[in-house]
Coordinates of C-alpha atoms and ligand atoms in Angstrom, one line a residue:
X250 CA 199.8 112.4 112.2
X251 CA 203.5 111.5 112.2
X252 CA 205.9 113.1 109.8
X253 CA 209.5 112.3 108.8
X254 CA 212.1 115.0 108.7
X255 CA 215.3 114.3 106.8
X256 CA 218.4 116.5 106.3
X257 CA 219.8 115.1 103.0
X258 CA 223.4 114.6 101.9
X259 CA 224.7 112.0 104.3
X260 CA 226.4 108.9 102.7
X261 CA 225.0 105.7 104.0
X262 CA 227.2 102.9 105.2
X263 CA 226.4 100.0 107.4
X264 CA 224.1 97.1 107.8
X265 CA 220.3 96.8 107.6
X266 CA 218.3 93.7 108.2
X267 CA 215.2 93.0 106.1
X268 CA 212.3 91.3 107.6
X269 CA 209.8 88.8 106.3
X270 CA 207.7 90.1 103.4
X271 CA 204.6 91.8 104.3
X272 CA 202.9 90.7 101.0
X273 CA 203.7 87.1 102.0
X274 CA 202.6 87.4 105.7
X275 CA 199.1 88.7 104.9
X276 CA 198.0 85.8 102.8
X277 CA 199.6 83.4 105.2
X278 CA 197.5 84.9 108.0
X279 CA 194.4 84.4 105.8
X280 CA 195.5 80.8 105.2
X281 CA 195.6 80.2 109.0
X282 CA 191.7 80.1 108.7
X283 CA 192.1 76.8 106.9
X284 CA 192.9 74.8 109.9
X285 CA 191.7 74.6 113.5
X286 CA 195.4 73.9 114.5
X287 CA 198.0 76.5 115.3
X288 CA 199.8 78.4 112.6
X289 CA 203.1 80.0 113.6
X290 CA 204.8 82.5 111.4
X291 CA 208.3 83.6 112.0
X292 CA 210.2 86.8 111.1
X293 CA 207.0 88.8 110.8
X294 CA 207.5 92.5 110.5
X295 CA 205.8 95.0 112.8
X296 CA 203.4 96.9 110.5
X297 CA 200.0 98.5 110.6
X298 CA 198.9 96.2 107.8
X299 CA 199.7 93.2 109.9
X300 CA 197.7 94.8 112.7
X301 CA 194.7 95.3 110.4
X302 CA 194.8 91.6 109.3
X303 CA 195.0 90.7 112.9
X304 CA 191.8 92.6 113.6
X305 CA 190.1 90.8 110.7
X306 CA 191.0 87.4 112.1
X307 CA 190.0 88.3 115.6
X308 CA 186.7 89.6 114.3
X309 CA 186.2 86.1 112.8
X310 CA 186.9 84.6 116.2
X311 CA 190.5 83.5 115.7
X312 CA 193.1 84.0 118.6
X313 CA 196.1 86.0 117.4
X314 CA 199.3 86.8 119.4
X315 CA 202.4 88.6 118.3
X316 CA 205.5 88.3 120.3
X317 CA 208.9 89.5 119.1
X318 CA 208.5 88.6 115.4
X319 CA 206.6 85.5 115.9
X320 CA 202.9 85.5 115.1
X321 CA 200.7 82.7 116.4
X322 CA 197.2 82.2 115.1
X323 CA 194.6 79.7 116.2
X324 CA 191.3 79.5 114.2
X325 CA 189.6 76.7 116.2
X326 CA 186.7 78.8 117.3
X327 CA 185.5 80.8 114.2
X328 CA 182.1 82.2 115.1
X329 CA 181.6 84.7 112.3
X330 CA 182.1 84.6 108.6
X331 CA 182.2 88.3 107.9
X332 CA 185.1 90.7 107.0
X333 CA 183.5 94.1 107.7
X334 CA 183.8 97.2 105.5
X335 CA 185.8 99.2 108.2
X336 CA 188.7 96.8 107.9
X337 CA 188.5 95.8 104.2
X338 CA 188.2 99.4 103.0
X339 CA 191.4 100.1 105.1
X340 CA 193.4 97.2 103.6
X341 CA 192.6 95.5 100.5
X342 CA 194.3 92.2 101.4
X343 CA 191.6 91.6 104.0
X344 CA 189.5 90.5 101.0
X345 CA 191.8 87.4 100.9
X346 CA 189.9 85.8 103.7
X347 CA 187.2 85.0 101.2
X348 CA 188.9 81.9 99.7
X349 CA 189.9 80.2 103.1
X350 CA 186.4 81.0 104.6
X351 CA 184.6 79.4 101.7
X352 CA 187.1 76.4 101.7
X353 CA 186.5 75.5 105.4
X354 CA 183.1 76.8 106.3
X355 CA 181.5 77.0 102.8
X356 CA 180.3 80.5 103.5
X357 CA 181.6 84.1 103.7
X358 CA 180.4 87.7 103.8
X359 CA 183.3 89.9 102.8
X360 CA 183.1 93.6 102.1
X361 CA 184.1 94.9 98.6
X362 CA 187.3 96.8 99.0
X363 CA 186.5 99.8 96.9
X364 CA 189.1 101.8 94.9
X365 CA 192.4 103.0 96.4
X366 CA 195.2 105.6 95.7
X367 CA 196.9 103.5 93.0
X368 CA 193.9 102.6 90.9
X369 CA 190.3 101.2 90.8
X370 CA 191.6 97.7 91.7
X371 CA 188.5 95.6 91.1
X372 CA 188.0 92.1 92.5
X373 CA 186.2 90.6 89.5
X374 CA 189.0 88.0 88.9
X375 CA 188.7 86.8 92.5
X376 CA 185.0 86.4 92.0
X377 CA 185.3 84.7 88.7
X378 CA 187.7 82.1 90.3
X379 CA 185.2 81.5 93.1
X380 CA 182.3 80.9 90.6
X381 CA 184.6 78.5 88.6
X382 CA 184.8 76.5 91.8
X383 CA 181.0 76.4 92.0
X384 CA 180.6 78.9 94.7
X385 CA 177.4 81.0 94.6
X386 CA 178.3 84.7 94.6
X387 CA 175.8 87.5 95.3
X388 CA 176.6 91.2 95.8
X389 CA 174.4 92.8 98.5
X390 CA 174.9 96.1 100.2
X391 CA 178.6 96.4 99.2
X392 CA 179.4 92.9 100.4
X393 CA 180.2 89.7 98.5
X394 CA 178.1 86.8 99.8
X395 CA 179.5 83.5 99.0
X396 CA 178.3 80.0 99.6
X397 CA 178.9 76.4 98.7
X398 CA 181.6 73.9 99.0
X399 CA 184.4 74.4 96.4
X400 CA 184.4 71.8 93.5
X401 CA 187.6 71.4 91.6
X402 CA 187.6 73.0 88.2
X403 CA 189.8 74.9 85.7
X404 CA 190.4 78.5 86.5
X405 CA 191.9 80.5 83.7
X406 CA 193.1 84.0 84.6
X407 CA 193.0 86.1 81.4
X408 CA 195.2 88.7 83.2
X409 CA 197.5 87.7 86.0
X410 CA 196.5 88.7 89.5
X411 CA 198.5 88.1 92.7
X412 CA 195.6 88.3 95.1
X413 CA 193.2 86.5 92.8
X414 CA 195.7 83.6 92.5
X415 CA 196.2 83.5 96.3
X416 CA 192.4 83.4 96.9
X417 CA 191.9 80.7 94.3
X418 CA 194.6 78.6 95.8
X419 CA 193.3 78.9 99.3
X420 CA 189.7 78.1 98.1
X421 CA 190.7 75.0 96.2
X422 CA 193.1 73.2 98.7
X423 CA 190.0 71.6 100.5
X424 CA 187.9 71.4 97.4
X425 CA 186.4 68.2 96.1
X426 CA 188.6 67.0 93.2
X427 CA 191.4 68.8 91.2
X428 CA 191.7 72.5 90.3
X429 CA 194.0 73.9 87.8
X430 CA 194.9 77.5 88.0
X431 CA 196.1 78.6 84.5
X432 CA 198.1 81.8 84.0
X433 CA 198.6 81.9 87.8
X434 CA 200.7 84.8 89.2
X435 CA 204.1 83.4 90.1
X436 CA 205.3 86.1 92.5
X437 CA 207.6 84.8 95.2
X438 CA 204.9 85.6 97.8
X439 CA 202.5 83.3 95.9
X440 CA 205.1 80.6 95.9
X441 CA 205.7 81.1 99.7
X442 CA 202.0 80.7 100.3
X443 CA 201.9 77.5 98.2
X444 CA 204.9 76.0 100.1
X445 CA 203.3 76.8 103.4
X446 CA 200.1 75.2 102.3
X447 CA 201.9 72.1 101.4
X448 CA 203.5 72.0 104.8
X449 CA 200.0 72.2 106.1
X450 CA 199.1 69.1 104.2
X451 CA 197.7 70.6 100.8
X452 CA 198.6 68.8 97.6
X453 CA 199.8 71.4 95.0
X454 CA 201.9 70.9 91.9
X455 CA 203.6 73.4 89.7
X456 CA 204.6 75.6 92.7
X457 CA 206.6 78.7 91.3
X458 CA 205.1 78.3 87.8
X459 CA 202.1 80.0 86.3
X460 CA 200.2 76.6 86.2
X461 CA 199.2 75.3 89.6
X462 CA 197.4 72.0 90.0
X463 CA 195.7 71.4 93.3
X464 CA 194.2 68.1 94.5
X465 CA 191.8 68.9 97.2
X466 CA 192.4 67.2 100.6
X467 CA 190.0 66.6 103.6
X468 CA 191.8 68.7 106.2
X469 CA 194.9 70.9 106.8
X470 CA 196.9 70.9 109.9
X471 CA 199.0 73.5 111.8
X472 CA 202.5 74.7 110.8
X473 CA 205.5 76.6 111.8
X474 CA 206.8 78.7 108.9
X475 CA 209.4 81.3 108.3
X476 CA 208.2 83.9 105.9
X477 CA 210.4 84.7 102.9
X478 CA 212.5 87.9 103.1
X479 CA 210.8 91.1 101.8
X480 CA 212.2 91.7 98.3
X481 CA 210.7 95.2 98.0
X482 CA 212.2 96.3 101.4
X483 CA 215.6 95.0 100.2
X484 CA 215.4 96.8 96.9
X485 CA 214.4 100.0 98.7
X486 CA 217.5 99.9 100.8
X487 CA 219.7 99.0 97.7
X488 CA 218.3 102.2 96.2
X489 CA 219.1 104.1 99.4
X490 CA 222.8 103.0 99.2
X491 CA 222.7 104.1 95.5
X492 CA 221.1 107.5 95.9
X493 CA 223.5 108.6 98.7
X494 CA 226.6 107.2 96.9
X495 CA 227.2 104.8 99.8
X496 CA 227.4 101.1 100.6
X497 CA 225.2 98.8 102.5
X498 CA 225.0 95.2 103.6
X499 CA 221.4 94.2 103.4
X500 CA 221.0 91.2 105.6
X501 CA 218.4 88.4 105.1
X502 CA 218.1 89.5 101.3
X503 CA 218.1 87.3 98.3
X504 CA 219.5 88.3 94.9
X505 CA 217.3 85.7 93.2
X506 CA 214.2 87.5 94.3
X507 CA 215.3 90.8 92.9
X508 CA 217.2 89.9 89.8
X509 CA 215.4 92.1 87.5
X510 CA 215.8 95.1 89.9
X511 CA 219.4 94.3 90.5
X512 CA 219.9 94.3 86.7
X513 CA 218.5 97.8 86.3
X514 CA 220.3 99.1 89.3
X515 CA 223.5 97.7 87.8
X516 CA 223.0 99.6 84.6
X517 CA 222.6 102.7 86.6
X518 CA 225.8 102.2 88.3
X519 CA 225.3 100.1 91.4
X520 CA 227.2 97.0 92.2
X521 CA 225.1 94.3 93.9
X522 CA 226.4 90.9 95.1
X523 CA 225.2 88.1 97.3
X524 CA 227.5 87.3 100.3
X525 CA 225.9 84.5 102.3
X526 CA 222.5 85.8 103.3
X527 CA 223.4 89.4 102.7
X528 CA 223.3 91.6 99.6
X529 CA 226.3 93.9 99.4
X530 CA 225.3 97.1 97.5
X531 CA 227.9 99.7 96.5
X532 CA 227.4 102.9 94.5
X533 CA 230.1 103.5 91.8
X534 CA 232.1 106.7 92.3
X535 CA 230.8 108.0 88.9
X536 CA 227.5 109.7 88.5
X537 CA 224.4 107.4 88.2
X538 CA 223.3 106.7 84.6
X539 CA 219.8 106.8 83.2
X540 CA 217.9 103.7 82.2
X541 CA 214.4 102.6 81.2
X542 CA 212.1 100.3 83.0
X543 CA 208.6 98.8 82.5
X544 CA 206.7 97.2 85.3
X545 CA 205.6 93.6 84.7
X546 CA 204.4 90.6 86.7
X547 CA 207.2 88.4 88.3
X548 CA 209.9 87.9 87.2
X549 CA 209.6 91.3 85.4
X550 CA 210.3 94.6 87.2
X551 CA 207.9 94.9 90.1
X552 CA 205.5 97.8 90.3
X553 CA 206.2 97.9 94.0
X554 CA 209.8 99.3 93.3
X555 CA 208.7 101.7 90.4
X556 CA 208.4 104.8 92.6
X557 CA 211.7 104.1 94.4
X558 CA 213.7 103.6 91.3
X559 CA 212.2 106.8 89.9
X560 CA 213.7 108.7 92.8
X561 CA 217.1 107.4 91.8
X562 CA 216.5 108.2 88.1
X563 CA 215.9 111.8 89.1
X564 CA 219.6 112.2 89.8
X565 CA 220.9 110.0 86.9
X566 CA 222.8 111.5 83.9
X567 CA 220.5 111.4 80.9
X568 CA 216.9 110.7 80.4
X569 CA 215.1 107.6 81.9
X570 CA 211.6 106.3 81.2
X571 CA 209.3 104.4 83.4
X572 CA 206.3 102.6 82.1
X573 CA 203.7 101.4 84.6
X574 CA 201.8 98.4 83.2
X575 CA 200.1 97.0 86.4
X576 CA 198.2 99.9 88.0
X577 CA 196.6 102.8 86.1
X578 CA 197.3 105.5 88.6
X579 CA 200.6 104.8 90.2
X580 CA 202.4 108.1 89.5
X581 CA 201.2 110.1 92.5
X582 CA 204.8 110.6 93.6
X583 CA 205.6 112.3 90.5
X584 CA 204.4 115.8 91.4
X585 CA 205.9 115.5 94.8
X586 CA 209.4 114.7 93.3
X587 CA 208.9 117.7 91.0
X588 CA 208.4 119.8 94.1
X589 CA 211.9 118.7 95.1
X590 CA 213.4 119.8 91.9
X591 CA 213.0 116.7 89.7
X592 CA 212.4 117.1 86.0
X593 CA 209.7 114.6 85.2
X594 CA 207.1 114.7 82.5
X595 CA 204.1 112.4 82.2
X596 CA 203.3 111.0 78.8
X597 CA 199.8 109.8 79.0
X598 CA 198.8 108.0 82.3
X599 CA 201.4 105.1 82.0
X600 CA 204.7 106.6 81.1
X601 CA 207.0 109.0 82.9
X602 CA 210.0 110.6 81.3
X603 CA 212.7 111.6 83.8
X604 CA 215.5 114.0 82.9
X605 CA 218.2 113.7 85.5
X606 CA 219.1 116.8 87.4
X607 CA 222.4 117.5 89.4
X608 CA 220.7 118.1 92.7
X609 CA 217.3 117.7 94.4
X610 CA 216.3 120.2 97.1
X611 CA 214.5 119.5 100.3
X612 CA 210.8 120.4 100.5
X613 CA 207.6 119.6 102.3
X614 CA 206.0 116.6 100.4
X615 CA 203.0 114.5 100.8
X616 CA 203.0 110.7 100.8
X617 CA 200.0 109.3 98.8
X618 CA 200.7 105.5 99.1
X619 CA 203.2 103.0 100.6
X620 CA 205.8 103.0 97.8
X621 CA 205.4 106.6 97.0
X622 CA 206.3 107.4 100.6
X623 CA 209.4 105.3 100.3
X624 CA 210.5 107.1 97.2
X625 CA 210.1 110.5 98.9
X626 CA 212.2 109.4 101.8
X627 CA 214.8 108.2 99.3
X628 CA 214.8 111.5 97.5
X629 CA 215.0 113.3 100.9
X630 CA 218.2 111.3 101.8
X631 CA 219.9 112.8 98.7
X632 CA 218.4 116.2 98.6
X633 CA 220.1 119.4 99.7
X634 CA 218.5 120.7 103.0
X635 CA 215.4 119.6 104.9
X636 CA 212.7 117.4 103.6
X637 CA 209.4 116.8 105.6
X638 CA 207.4 113.8 104.4
X639 CA 203.8 114.2 105.5
X640 CA 201.2 111.3 106.0
X641 CA 203.8 108.8 107.0
X642 CA 201.2 106.4 108.1
X643 CA 201.4 104.9 104.6
X644 CA 205.1 104.1 105.2
X645 CA 204.1 102.3 108.4
X646 CA 201.9 99.9 106.5
X647 CA 205.0 98.3 104.8
X648 CA 208.3 99.3 106.3
X649 CA 209.3 98.1 109.8
X650 CA 211.2 100.9 111.5
X651 CA 212.6 102.4 108.3
X652 CA 213.8 105.6 109.8
X653 CA 215.7 103.7 112.6
X654 CA 217.3 101.5 110.1
X655 CA 218.4 104.3 107.9
X656 CA 219.7 106.3 110.9
X657 CA 221.8 103.4 112.0
X658 CA 223.7 103.7 108.8
X659 CA 224.3 107.4 109.0
X660 CA 221.1 109.1 107.7
X661 CA 220.0 112.2 109.4
X662 CA 216.3 111.2 109.7
X663 CA 213.8 111.5 112.5
X664 CA 210.1 110.9 113.0
X665 CA 208.2 113.9 114.3
X666 CA 205.2 112.7 116.3
X667 CA 202.2 114.9 116.0
X668 CA 198.7 114.5 117.6
X669 CA 196.6 116.6 115.2
X670 CA 197.1 117.4 111.5
X671 CA 195.2 118.2 108.4
Ligands
EPZ854 C1 199.4 92.6 95.2 O1 198.2 93.4 95.0 C2 200.2 93.4 96.2 N1 199.5 93.5 97.4 C3 200.6 94.7 95.7 O2 201.5 95.3 96.6 C4 201.3 94.6 94.4 O3 201.6 95.9 93.8 C5 200.4 93.8 93.4 O4 200.1 92.6 94.0 C6 201.1 93.6 92.0 O5 202.4 92.9 92.2 C7 199.6 92.6 98.4 O6 200.3 91.6 98.2 C8 198.9 92.8 99.7 P1 196.8 92.2 91.5 P2 196.9 92.7 94.3 O7 195.6 91.5 91.8 O8 196.9 91.3 94.6 C9 193.9 94.3 88.4 C10 202.4 97.1 97.9 O9 202.8 98.2 97.6 N2 192.9 93.4 89.0 O10 198.0 91.4 90.9 O11 195.8 93.5 94.7 C11 194.3 95.4 89.5 O12 193.5 96.4 89.5 C12 201.0 96.6 97.2 O13 202.9 96.4 98.8 C13 191.6 93.4 88.3 O14 191.4 94.1 87.4 O15 197.4 93.0 92.7 C14 195.8 95.7 89.0 O16 195.7 96.6 88.0 C15 200.4 97.7 96.6 N3 190.7 92.6 88.8 C16 196.3 94.3 88.4 O17 195.0 93.6 88.1 C17 190.9 91.7 89.9 O18 190.0 91.0 90.4 C18 197.1 93.5 89.2 O19 196.5 93.4 90.5 C19 192.2 91.7 90.5 C20 193.1 92.6 90.0

């Protein structure tokens, strides 16, 4: 199992290019099942999650090729309607093939994902949406069995769900009649999916809002689509500049996708500005200042940057608070940051109180999930001495060549390849 070794203390300076968003590519890959024509996705990152989704599509009979950063998918020979446990349990987003399979083939057998490191994460709202569309749902042997042709209807999400909205959207584009998705998630990745579906021939109104209206069409066709930039990756590198007191040009990044994060980083002492397709991030020469954040659905502060900003708060002057409103168990990084000398106290399961310290010190730490891994790397960049981040496969799920990008800007960071571990 690979590890990452960092000797902290180097100030970062240079340019880092952000790739297309993982969380946009995964549903777009699922959406390729909606047509027999070729779907071409550009600026796709090289990540293990993308490889897992590739395996799901290939299991169904689709042809997938990945050259450079272009992914080509052709689903003209689908001969199986099952997403197996081995793949869905590895990556929850595999569950998103449910909507497109039901839309085009009127049947699906998809494993229930089970819990994961950041919470129980049920799929009840996905299933509710399918049932609203008239799909018969049975649960058997850990699998969801879905059958029937979707019929347009109202889907009201009592609580917003990104994946549930995407599944509902993909299930309804080929439905008979009109579907309304009320209280839909409006994350940029949902918007990117909706825009791509429109390019494929879907009829969707209200894109970018929490009220989507879909008029079912007979058929969708192929598409060539450039994926939106990864706002979480961009924010992670902005924090890397801040935590090392450096400055970075983050290419292919959009301020409008990270406004809320930029606002908080600004309060902490980072200057962030848009220069053409780049974000320019510069740490101020004064010490970072404490602030408070609470995670919310878009356009609120994203849960996917909560761990990374906490690493920054560990070194800020004063006391910061972080409230996690989306997931019930997304503080696994706290004890690891504490091992590096951070002063963090949990209040209940949703709030962390972070008292800034002058210095973190390098340590052996364990990554528990994707964004927690990123937070530990960030802390390691600023810590005194050596940090070893174990279980780095989590990082490889969502960051394309992170250590190379950071090294090119002056970080002392390397990957240690190991065959056997734990
Ligand atoms: C997506 O997960 C992202 N994953 C997550 O990114 C992200 O943290 C999350 O949205 C929130 O923004 C991908 O895009 C692949 P939800 P998703 O449905 O769709 C509960 C990362 O680090 N819920 O909006 O699974 C759920 O348990 C990842 O890149 C139900 O109760 O998130 C959670 O508490 C991690 N029932 C909340 O809703 C359901 O049927 C929000 O989940 C569905 C969700």
